[in-house]
Short mmCIF file of C-alpha atoms in Angstrom, two decimals:
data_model
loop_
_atom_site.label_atom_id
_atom_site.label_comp_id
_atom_site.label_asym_id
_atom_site.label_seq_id
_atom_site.Cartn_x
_atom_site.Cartn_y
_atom_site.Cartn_z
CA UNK A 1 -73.18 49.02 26.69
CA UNK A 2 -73.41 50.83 23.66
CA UNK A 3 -71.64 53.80 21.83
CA UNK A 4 -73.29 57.26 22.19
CA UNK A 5 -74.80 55.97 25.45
CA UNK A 6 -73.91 57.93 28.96
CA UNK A 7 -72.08 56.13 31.51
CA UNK A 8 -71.12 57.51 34.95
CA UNK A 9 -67.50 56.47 36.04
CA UNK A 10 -68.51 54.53 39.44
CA UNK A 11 -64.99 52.94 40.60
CA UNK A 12 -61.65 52.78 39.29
CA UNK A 13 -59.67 49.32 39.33
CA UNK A 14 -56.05 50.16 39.61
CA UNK A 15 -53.76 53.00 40.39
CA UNK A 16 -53.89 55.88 38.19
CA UNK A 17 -53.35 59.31 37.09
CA UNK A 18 -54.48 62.44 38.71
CA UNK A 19 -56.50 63.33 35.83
CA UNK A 20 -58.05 60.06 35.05
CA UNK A 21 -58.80 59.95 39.21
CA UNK A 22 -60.93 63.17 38.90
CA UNK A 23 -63.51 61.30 36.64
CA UNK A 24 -64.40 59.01 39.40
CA UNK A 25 -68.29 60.31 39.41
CA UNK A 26 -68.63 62.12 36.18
CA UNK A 27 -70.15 61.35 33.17
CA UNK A 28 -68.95 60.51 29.81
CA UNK A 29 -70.33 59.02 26.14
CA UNK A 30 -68.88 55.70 25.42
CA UNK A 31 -67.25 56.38 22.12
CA UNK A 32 -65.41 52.45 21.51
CA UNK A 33 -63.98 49.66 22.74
CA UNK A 34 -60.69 48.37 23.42
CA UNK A 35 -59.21 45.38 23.52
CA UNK A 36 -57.02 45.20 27.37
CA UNK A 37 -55.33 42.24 27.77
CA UNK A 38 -56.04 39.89 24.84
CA UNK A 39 -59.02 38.18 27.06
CA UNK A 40 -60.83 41.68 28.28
CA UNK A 41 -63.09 44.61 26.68
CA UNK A 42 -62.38 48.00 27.91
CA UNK A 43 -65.18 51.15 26.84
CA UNK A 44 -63.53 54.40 25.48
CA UNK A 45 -65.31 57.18 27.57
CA UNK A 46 -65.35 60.64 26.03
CA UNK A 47 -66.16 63.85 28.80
CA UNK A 48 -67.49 66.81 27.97
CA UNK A 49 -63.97 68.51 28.28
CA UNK A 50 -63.01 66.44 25.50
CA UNK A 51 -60.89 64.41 27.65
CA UNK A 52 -61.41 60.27 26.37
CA UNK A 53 -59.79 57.49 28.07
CA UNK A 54 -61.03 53.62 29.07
CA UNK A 55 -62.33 51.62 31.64
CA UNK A 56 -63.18 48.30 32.43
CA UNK A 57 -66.97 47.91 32.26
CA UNK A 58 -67.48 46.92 36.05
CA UNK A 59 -65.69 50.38 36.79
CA UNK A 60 -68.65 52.31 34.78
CA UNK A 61 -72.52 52.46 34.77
CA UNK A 62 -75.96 53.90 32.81
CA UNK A 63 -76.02 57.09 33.69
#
């Protein structure tokens, strides 16, 4: 996946926050990546309500 493209949050891993649950379905523009636990790549996902935050990358898809 690249930055600038559109991904659509499919799935969410763990437990999280209210706000970061109401993305489940939405779309976002990958802005960066980020290093999770030393061995795994997260994607930075920007929304249009200028909300970012990451994912894992089996947790997001093309939109």
């Amino acid at each position: 996946m690249d930055i600038g493209q559109k991904v659509k949050v499919i799935r969410l891993r763990d437990r999280v926050s209210s706000t970061i649950a109401q993305k489940l379905g939405k779309v976002g523009i990958i802005e960066g990546y980020k290093v999770t636990d030393g061995a795994g790549i997260g994607v930075v996902v920007k929304f249009d309500d200028n909300f970012s935050t990451w994912f894992f990358e089996d947790e997001i898809k093309p939109a």
